[in-house]
mmCIF file of N, CA and C in Angstrom:
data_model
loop_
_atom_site.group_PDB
_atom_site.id
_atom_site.type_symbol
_atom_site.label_atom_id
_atom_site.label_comp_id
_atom_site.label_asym_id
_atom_site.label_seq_id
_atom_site.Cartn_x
_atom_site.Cartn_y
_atom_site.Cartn_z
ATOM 1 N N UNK A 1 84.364 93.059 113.692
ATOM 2 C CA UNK A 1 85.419 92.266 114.296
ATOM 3 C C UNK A 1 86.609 92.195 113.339
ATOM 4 N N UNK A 2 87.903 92.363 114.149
ATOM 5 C CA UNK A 2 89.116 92.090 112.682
ATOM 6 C C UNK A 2 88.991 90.940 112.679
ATOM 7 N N UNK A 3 89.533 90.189 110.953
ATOM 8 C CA UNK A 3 90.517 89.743 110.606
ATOM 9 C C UNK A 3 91.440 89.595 110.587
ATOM 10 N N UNK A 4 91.901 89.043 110.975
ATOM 11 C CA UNK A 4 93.734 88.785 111.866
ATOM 12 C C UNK A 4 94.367 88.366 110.511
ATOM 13 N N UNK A 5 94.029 89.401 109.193
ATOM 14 C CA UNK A 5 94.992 88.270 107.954
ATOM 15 C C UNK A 5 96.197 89.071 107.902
ATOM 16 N N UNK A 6 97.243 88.442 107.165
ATOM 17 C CA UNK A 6 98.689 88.700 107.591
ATOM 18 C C UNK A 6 98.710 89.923 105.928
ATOM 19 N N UNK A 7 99.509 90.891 106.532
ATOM 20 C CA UNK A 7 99.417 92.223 105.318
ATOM 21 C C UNK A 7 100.641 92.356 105.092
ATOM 22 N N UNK A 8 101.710 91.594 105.345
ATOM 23 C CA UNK A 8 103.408 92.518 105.085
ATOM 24 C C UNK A 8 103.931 90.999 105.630
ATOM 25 N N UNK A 9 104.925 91.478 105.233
ATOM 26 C CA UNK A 9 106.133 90.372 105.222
ATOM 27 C C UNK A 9 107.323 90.633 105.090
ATOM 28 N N UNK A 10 108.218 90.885 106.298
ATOM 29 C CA UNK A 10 109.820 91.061 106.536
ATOM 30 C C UNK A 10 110.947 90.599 106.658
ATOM 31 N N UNK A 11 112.069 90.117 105.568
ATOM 32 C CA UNK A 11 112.841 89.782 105.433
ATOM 33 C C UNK A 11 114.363 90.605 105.551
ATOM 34 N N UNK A 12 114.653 90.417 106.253
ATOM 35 C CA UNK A 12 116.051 91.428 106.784
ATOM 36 C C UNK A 12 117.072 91.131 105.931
ATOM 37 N N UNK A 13 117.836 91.956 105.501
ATOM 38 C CA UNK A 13 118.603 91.757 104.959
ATOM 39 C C UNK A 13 120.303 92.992 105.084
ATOM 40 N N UNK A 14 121.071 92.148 104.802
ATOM 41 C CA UNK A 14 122.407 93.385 104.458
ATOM 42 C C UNK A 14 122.748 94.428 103.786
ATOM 43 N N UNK A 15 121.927 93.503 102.322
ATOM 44 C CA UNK A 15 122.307 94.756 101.454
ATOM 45 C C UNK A 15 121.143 94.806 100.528
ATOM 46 N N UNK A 16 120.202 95.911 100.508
ATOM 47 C CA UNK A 16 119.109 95.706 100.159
ATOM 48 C C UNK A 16 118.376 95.617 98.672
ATOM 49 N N UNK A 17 119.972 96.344 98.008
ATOM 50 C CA UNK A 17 120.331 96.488 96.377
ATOM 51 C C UNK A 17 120.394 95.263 95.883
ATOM 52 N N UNK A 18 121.493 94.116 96.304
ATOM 53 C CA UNK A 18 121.290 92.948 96.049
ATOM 54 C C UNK A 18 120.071 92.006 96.048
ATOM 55 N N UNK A 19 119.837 92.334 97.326
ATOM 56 C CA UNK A 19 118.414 91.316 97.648
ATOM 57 C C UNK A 19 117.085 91.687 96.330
ATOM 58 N N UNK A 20 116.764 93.630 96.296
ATOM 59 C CA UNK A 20 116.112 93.827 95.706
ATOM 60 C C UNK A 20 116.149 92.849 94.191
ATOM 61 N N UNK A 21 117.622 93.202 93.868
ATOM 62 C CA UNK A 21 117.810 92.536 92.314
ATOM 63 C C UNK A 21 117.556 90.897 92.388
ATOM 64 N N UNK A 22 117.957 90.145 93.103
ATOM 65 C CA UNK A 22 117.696 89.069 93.373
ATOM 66 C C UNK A 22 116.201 88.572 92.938
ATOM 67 N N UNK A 23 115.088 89.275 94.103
ATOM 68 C CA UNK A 23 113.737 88.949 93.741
ATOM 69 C C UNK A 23 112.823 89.493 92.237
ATOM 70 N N UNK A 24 113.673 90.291 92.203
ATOM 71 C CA UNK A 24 113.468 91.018 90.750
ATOM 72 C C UNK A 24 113.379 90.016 89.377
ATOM 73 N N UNK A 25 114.897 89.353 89.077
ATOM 74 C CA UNK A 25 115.269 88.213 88.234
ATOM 75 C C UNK A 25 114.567 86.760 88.772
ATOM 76 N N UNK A 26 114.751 86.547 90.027
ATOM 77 C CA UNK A 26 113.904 85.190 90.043
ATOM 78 C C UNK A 26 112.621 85.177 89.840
ATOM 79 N N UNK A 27 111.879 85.769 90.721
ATOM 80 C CA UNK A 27 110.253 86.013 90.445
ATOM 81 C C UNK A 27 109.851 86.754 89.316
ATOM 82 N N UNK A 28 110.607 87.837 88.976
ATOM 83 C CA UNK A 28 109.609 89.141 88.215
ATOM 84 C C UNK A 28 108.567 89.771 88.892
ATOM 85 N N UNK A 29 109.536 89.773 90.491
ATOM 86 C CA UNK A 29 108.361 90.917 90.903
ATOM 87 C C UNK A 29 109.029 92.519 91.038
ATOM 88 N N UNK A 30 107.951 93.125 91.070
ATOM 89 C CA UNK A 30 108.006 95.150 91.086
ATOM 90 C C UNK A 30 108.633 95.465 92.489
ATOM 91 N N UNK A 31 109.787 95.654 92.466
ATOM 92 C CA UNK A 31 110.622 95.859 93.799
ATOM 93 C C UNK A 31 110.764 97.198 93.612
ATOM 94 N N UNK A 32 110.571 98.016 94.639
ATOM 95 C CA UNK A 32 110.670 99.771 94.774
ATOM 96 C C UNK A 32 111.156 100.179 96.021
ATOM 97 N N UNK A 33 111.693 101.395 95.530
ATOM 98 C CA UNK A 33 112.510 101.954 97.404
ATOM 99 C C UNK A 33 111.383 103.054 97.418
ATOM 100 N N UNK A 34 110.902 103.361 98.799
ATOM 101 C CA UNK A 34 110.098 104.240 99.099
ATOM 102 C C UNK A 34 110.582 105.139 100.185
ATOM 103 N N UNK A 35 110.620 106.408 99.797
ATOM 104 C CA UNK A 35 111.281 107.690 100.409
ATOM 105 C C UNK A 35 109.986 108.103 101.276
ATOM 106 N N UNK A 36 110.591 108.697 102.515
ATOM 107 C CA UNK A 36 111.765 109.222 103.043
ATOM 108 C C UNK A 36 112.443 108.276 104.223
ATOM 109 N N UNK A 37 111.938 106.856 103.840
ATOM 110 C CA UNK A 37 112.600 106.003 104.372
ATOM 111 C C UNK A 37 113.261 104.946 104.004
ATOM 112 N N UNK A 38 113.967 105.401 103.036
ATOM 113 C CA UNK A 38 114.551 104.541 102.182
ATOM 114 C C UNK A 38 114.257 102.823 102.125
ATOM 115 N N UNK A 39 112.854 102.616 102.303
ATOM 116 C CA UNK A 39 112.108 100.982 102.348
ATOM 117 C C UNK A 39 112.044 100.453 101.130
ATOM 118 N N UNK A 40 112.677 99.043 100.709
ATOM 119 C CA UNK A 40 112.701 98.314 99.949
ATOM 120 C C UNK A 40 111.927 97.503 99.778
ATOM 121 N N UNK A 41 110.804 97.868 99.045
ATOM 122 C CA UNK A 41 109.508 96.512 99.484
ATOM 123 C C UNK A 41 109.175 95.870 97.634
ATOM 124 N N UNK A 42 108.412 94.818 97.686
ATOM 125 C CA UNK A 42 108.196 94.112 96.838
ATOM 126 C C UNK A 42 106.594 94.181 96.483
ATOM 127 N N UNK A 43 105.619 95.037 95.763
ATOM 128 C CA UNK A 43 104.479 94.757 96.016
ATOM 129 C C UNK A 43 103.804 93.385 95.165
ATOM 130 N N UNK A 44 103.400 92.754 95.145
ATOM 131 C CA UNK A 44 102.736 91.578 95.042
ATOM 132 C C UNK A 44 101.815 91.820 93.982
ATOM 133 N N UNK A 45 101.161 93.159 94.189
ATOM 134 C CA UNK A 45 99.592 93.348 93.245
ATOM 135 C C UNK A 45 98.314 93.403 94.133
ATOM 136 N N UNK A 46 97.308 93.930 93.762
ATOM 137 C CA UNK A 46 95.943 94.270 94.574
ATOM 138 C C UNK A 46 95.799 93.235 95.328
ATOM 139 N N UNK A 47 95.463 92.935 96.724
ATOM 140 C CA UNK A 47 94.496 92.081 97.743
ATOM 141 C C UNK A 47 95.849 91.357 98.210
ATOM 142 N N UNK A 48 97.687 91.469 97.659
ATOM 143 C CA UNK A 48 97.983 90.333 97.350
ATOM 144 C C UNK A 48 99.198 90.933 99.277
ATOM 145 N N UNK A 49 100.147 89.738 99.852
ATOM 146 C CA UNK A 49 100.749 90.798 100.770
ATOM 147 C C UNK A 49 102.027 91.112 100.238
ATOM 148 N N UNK A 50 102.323 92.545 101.096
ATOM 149 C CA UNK A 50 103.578 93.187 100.570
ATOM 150 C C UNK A 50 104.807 91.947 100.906
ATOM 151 N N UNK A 51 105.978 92.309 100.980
ATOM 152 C CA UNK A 51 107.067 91.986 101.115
ATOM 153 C C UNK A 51 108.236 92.712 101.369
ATOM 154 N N UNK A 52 108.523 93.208 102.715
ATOM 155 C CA UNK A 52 109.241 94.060 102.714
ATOM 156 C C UNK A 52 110.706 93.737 102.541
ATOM 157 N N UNK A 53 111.870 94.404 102.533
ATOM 158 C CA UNK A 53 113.400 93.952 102.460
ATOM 159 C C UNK A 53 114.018 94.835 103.592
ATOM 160 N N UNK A 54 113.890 95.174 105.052
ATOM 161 C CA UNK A 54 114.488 96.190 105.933
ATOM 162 C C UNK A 54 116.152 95.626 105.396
ATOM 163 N N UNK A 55 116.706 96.574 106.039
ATOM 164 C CA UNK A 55 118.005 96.452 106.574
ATOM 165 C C UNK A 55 118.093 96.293 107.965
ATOM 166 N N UNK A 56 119.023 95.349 108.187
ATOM 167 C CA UNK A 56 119.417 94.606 109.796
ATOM 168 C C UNK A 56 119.230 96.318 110.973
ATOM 169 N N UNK A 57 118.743 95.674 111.557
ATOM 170 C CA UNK A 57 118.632 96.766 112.863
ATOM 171 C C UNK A 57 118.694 95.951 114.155
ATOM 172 N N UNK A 58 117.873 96.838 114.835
ATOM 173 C CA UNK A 58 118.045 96.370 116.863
ATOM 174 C C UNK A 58 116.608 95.544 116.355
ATOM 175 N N UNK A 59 115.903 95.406 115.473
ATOM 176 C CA UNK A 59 114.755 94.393 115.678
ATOM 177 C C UNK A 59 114.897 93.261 115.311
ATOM 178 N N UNK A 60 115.533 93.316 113.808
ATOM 179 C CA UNK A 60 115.979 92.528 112.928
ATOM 180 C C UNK A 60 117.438 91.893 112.776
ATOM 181 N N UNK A 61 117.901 90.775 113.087
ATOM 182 C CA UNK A 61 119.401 90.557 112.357
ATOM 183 C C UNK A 61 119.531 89.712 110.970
ATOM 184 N N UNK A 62 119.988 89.590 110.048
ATOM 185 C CA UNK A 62 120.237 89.316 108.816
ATOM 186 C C UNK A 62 119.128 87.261 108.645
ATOM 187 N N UNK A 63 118.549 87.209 107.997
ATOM 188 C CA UNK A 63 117.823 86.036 107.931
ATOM 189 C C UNK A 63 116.501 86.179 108.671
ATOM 190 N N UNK A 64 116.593 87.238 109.620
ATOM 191 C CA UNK A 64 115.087 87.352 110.061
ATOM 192 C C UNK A 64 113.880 87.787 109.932
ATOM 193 N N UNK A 65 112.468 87.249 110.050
ATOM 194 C CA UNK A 65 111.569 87.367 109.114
ATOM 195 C C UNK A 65 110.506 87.902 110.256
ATOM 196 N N UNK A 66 109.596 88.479 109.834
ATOM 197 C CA UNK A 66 108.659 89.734 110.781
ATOM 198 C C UNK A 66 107.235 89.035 110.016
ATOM 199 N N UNK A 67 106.009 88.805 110.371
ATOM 200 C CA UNK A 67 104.939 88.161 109.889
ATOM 201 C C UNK A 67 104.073 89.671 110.278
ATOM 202 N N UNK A 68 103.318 90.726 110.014
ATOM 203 C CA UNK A 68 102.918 91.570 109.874
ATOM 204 C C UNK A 68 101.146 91.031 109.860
ATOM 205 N N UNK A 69 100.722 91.517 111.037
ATOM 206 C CA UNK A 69 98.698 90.726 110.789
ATOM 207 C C UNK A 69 98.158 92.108 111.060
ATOM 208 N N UNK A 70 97.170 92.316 110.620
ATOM 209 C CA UNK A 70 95.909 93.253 110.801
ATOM 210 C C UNK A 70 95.364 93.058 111.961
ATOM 211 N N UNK A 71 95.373 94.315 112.924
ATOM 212 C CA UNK A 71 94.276 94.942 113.719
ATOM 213 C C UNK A 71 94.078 96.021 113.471
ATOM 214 N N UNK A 72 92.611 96.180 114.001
ATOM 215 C CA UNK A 72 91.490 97.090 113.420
ATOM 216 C C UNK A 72 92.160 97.798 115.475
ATOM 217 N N UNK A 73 92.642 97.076 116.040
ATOM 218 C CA UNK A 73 92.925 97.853 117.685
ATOM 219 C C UNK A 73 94.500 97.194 118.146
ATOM 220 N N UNK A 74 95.107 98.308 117.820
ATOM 221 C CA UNK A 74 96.974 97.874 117.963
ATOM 222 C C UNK A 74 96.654 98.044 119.677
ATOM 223 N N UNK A 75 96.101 98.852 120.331
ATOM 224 C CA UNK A 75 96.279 98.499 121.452
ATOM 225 C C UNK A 75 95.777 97.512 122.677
ATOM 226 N N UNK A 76 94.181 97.002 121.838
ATOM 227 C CA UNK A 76 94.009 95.656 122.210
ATOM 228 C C UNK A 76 94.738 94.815 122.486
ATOM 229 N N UNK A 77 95.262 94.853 120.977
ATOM 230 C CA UNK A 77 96.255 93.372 120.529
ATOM 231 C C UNK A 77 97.241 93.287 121.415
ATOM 232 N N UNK A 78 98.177 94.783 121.578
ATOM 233 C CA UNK A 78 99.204 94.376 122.547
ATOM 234 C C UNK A 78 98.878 93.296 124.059
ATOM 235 N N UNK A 79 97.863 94.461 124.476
ATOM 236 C CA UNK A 79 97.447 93.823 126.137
ATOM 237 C C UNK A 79 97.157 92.335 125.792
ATOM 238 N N UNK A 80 96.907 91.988 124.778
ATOM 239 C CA UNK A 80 96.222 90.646 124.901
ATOM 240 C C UNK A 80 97.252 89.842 124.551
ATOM 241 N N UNK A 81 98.449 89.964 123.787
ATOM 242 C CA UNK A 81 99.904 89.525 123.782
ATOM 243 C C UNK A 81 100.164 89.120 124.969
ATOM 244 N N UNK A 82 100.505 90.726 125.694
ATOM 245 C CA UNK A 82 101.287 90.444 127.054
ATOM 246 C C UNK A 82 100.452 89.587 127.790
ATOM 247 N N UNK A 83 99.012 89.767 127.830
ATOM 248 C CA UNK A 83 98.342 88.708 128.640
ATOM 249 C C UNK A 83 98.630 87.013 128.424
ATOM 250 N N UNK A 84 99.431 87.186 127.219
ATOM 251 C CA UNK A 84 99.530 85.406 126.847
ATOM 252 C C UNK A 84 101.086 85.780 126.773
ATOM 253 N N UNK A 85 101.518 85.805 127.630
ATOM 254 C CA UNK A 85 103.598 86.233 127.843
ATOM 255 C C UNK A 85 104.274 86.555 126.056
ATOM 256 N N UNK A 86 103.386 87.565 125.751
ATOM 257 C CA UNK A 86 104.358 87.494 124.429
ATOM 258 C C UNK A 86 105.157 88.882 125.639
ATOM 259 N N UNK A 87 106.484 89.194 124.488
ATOM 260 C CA UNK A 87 107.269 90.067 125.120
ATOM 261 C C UNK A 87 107.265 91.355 124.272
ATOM 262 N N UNK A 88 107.163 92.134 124.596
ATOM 263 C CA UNK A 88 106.920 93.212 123.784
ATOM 264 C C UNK A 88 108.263 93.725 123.334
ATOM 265 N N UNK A 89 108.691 93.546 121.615
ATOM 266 C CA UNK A 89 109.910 93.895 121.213
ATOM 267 C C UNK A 89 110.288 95.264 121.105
ATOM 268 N N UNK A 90 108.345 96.200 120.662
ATOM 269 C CA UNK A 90 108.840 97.341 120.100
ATOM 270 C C UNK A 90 107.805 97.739 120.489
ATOM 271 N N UNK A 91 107.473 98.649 120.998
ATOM 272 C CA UNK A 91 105.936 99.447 120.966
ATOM 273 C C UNK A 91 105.274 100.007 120.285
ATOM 274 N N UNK A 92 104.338 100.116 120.396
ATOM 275 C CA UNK A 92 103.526 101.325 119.285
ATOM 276 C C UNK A 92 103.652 102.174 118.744
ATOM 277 N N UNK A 93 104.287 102.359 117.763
ATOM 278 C CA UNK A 93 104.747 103.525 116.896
ATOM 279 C C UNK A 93 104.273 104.088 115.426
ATOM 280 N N UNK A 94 104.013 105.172 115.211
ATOM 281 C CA UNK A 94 103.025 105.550 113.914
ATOM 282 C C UNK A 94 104.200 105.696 112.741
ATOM 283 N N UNK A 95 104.279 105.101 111.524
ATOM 284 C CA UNK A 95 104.695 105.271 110.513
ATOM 285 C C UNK A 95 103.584 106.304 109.675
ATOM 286 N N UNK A 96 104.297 107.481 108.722
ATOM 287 C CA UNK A 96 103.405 108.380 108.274
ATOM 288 C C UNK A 96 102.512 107.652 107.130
ATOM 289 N N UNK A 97 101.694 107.784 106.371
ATOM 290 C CA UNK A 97 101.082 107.257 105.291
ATOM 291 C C UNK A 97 100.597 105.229 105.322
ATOM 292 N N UNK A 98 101.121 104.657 106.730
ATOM 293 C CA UNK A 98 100.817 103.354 106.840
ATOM 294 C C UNK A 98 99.921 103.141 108.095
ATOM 295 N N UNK A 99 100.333 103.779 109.017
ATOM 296 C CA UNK A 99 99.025 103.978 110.172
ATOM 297 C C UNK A 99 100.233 103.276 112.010
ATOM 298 N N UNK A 100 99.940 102.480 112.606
ATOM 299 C CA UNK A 100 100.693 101.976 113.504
ATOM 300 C C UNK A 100 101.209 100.639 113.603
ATOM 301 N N UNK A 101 102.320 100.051 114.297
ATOM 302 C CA UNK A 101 102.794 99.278 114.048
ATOM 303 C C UNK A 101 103.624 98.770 115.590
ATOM 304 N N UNK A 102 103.755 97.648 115.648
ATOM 305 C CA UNK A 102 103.873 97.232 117.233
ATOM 306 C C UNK A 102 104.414 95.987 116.744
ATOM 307 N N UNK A 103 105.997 95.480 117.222
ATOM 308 C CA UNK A 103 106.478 94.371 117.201
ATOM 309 C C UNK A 103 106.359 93.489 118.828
ATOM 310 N N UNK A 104 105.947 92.142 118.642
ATOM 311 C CA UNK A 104 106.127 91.080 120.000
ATOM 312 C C UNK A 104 106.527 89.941 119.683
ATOM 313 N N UNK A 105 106.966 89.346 120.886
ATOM 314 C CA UNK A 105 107.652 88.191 120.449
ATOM 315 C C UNK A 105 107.086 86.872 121.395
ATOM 316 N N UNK A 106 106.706 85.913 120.325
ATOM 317 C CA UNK A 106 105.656 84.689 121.007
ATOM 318 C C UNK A 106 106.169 84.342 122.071
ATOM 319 N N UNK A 107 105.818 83.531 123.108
ATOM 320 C CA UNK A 107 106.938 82.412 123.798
ATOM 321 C C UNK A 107 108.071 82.010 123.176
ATOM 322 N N UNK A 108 107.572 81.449 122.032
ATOM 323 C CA UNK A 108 108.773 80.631 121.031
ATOM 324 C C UNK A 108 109.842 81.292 120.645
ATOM 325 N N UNK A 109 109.523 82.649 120.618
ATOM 326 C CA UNK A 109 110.597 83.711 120.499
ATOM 327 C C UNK A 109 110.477 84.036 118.945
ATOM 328 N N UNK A 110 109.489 84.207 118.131
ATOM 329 C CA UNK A 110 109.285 84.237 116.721
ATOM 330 C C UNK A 110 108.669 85.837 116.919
ATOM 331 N N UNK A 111 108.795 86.303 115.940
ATOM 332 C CA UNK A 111 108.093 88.027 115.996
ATOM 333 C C UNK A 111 107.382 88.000 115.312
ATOM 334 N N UNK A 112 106.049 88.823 115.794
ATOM 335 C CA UNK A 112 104.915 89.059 115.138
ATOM 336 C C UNK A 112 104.707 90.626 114.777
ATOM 337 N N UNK A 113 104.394 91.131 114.492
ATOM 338 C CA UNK A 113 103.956 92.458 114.146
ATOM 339 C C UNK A 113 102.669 92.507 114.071
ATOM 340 N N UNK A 114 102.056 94.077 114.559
ATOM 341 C CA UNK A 114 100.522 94.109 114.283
ATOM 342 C C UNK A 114 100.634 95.318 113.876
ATOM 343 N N UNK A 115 100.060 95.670 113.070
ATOM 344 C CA UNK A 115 99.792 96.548 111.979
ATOM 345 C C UNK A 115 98.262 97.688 111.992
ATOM 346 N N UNK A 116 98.041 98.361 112.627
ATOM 347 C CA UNK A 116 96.493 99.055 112.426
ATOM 348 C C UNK A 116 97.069 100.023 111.116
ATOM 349 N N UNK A 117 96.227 100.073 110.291
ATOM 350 C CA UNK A 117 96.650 101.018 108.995
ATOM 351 C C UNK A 117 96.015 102.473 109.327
ATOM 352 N N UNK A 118 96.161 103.048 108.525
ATOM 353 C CA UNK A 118 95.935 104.652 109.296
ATOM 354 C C UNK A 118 94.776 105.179 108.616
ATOM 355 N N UNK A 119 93.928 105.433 108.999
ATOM 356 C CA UNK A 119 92.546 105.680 108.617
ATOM 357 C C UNK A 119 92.434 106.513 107.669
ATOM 358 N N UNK A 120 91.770 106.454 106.120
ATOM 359 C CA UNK A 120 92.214 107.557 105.033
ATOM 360 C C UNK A 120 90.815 108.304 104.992
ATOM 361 N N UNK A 121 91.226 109.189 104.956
ATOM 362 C CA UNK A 121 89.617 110.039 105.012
ATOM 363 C C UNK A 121 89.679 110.844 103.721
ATOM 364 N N UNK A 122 88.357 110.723 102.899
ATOM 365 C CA UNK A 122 88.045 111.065 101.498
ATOM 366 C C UNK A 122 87.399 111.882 101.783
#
């Protein structure tokens, strides 16, 4: 059965150089851009959650924050959203090396993200 624990964390931002330096000097955390999508994320450390920094898009506008949870079934999760009126912001879409990813939006109008990670085979 999943664990519904929250793995990422999205904070939108303008300019992602600033923001990066920002969390850098206040916290002392390891802020890195990751190619070939130029993603600004913050890692935390083992078990701990990421922190991402997007730049404003059609999902995101500047101050807005994305809560990122684990399913083990992105397409469960959706149907069972829409079954409780979430609205579906973004659909199911595979990022390479992270697995799939699906934005909705509660009643309340807050965005959730669900996250299935992409299965690594050794």
């Amino acid at each position: 059965m999943t664990k519904h624990v929250i793995t990422h964390v999205e904070l939108a931002t303008t300019d992602t150089g600033a923001t990066a330096a920002f969390y850098r000097a206040l916290f002392g955390w390891d802020v890195q851009t990751y190619q070939p999508m130029d993603y600004v994320m913050a890692n935390l450390g083992e078990g701990q959650t990421s922190i991402g920094f997007p730049i404003v898009n059609e999902y995101m506008k500047a101050g807005d924050t994305i809560v990122y949870v684990h399913t083990d079934d992105i397409d469960d999760s959706l149907a069972k959203a829409a079954e409780l009126n979430a609205m579906v912001m973004m659909g199911k879409e595979f990022i390479p090396t992270v697995g799939h990813i699906a934005i909705v939006a509660d009643p309340g109008g807050n965005k959730i993200a669900f996250m299935q990670p992409e299965m690594v085979v050794a």
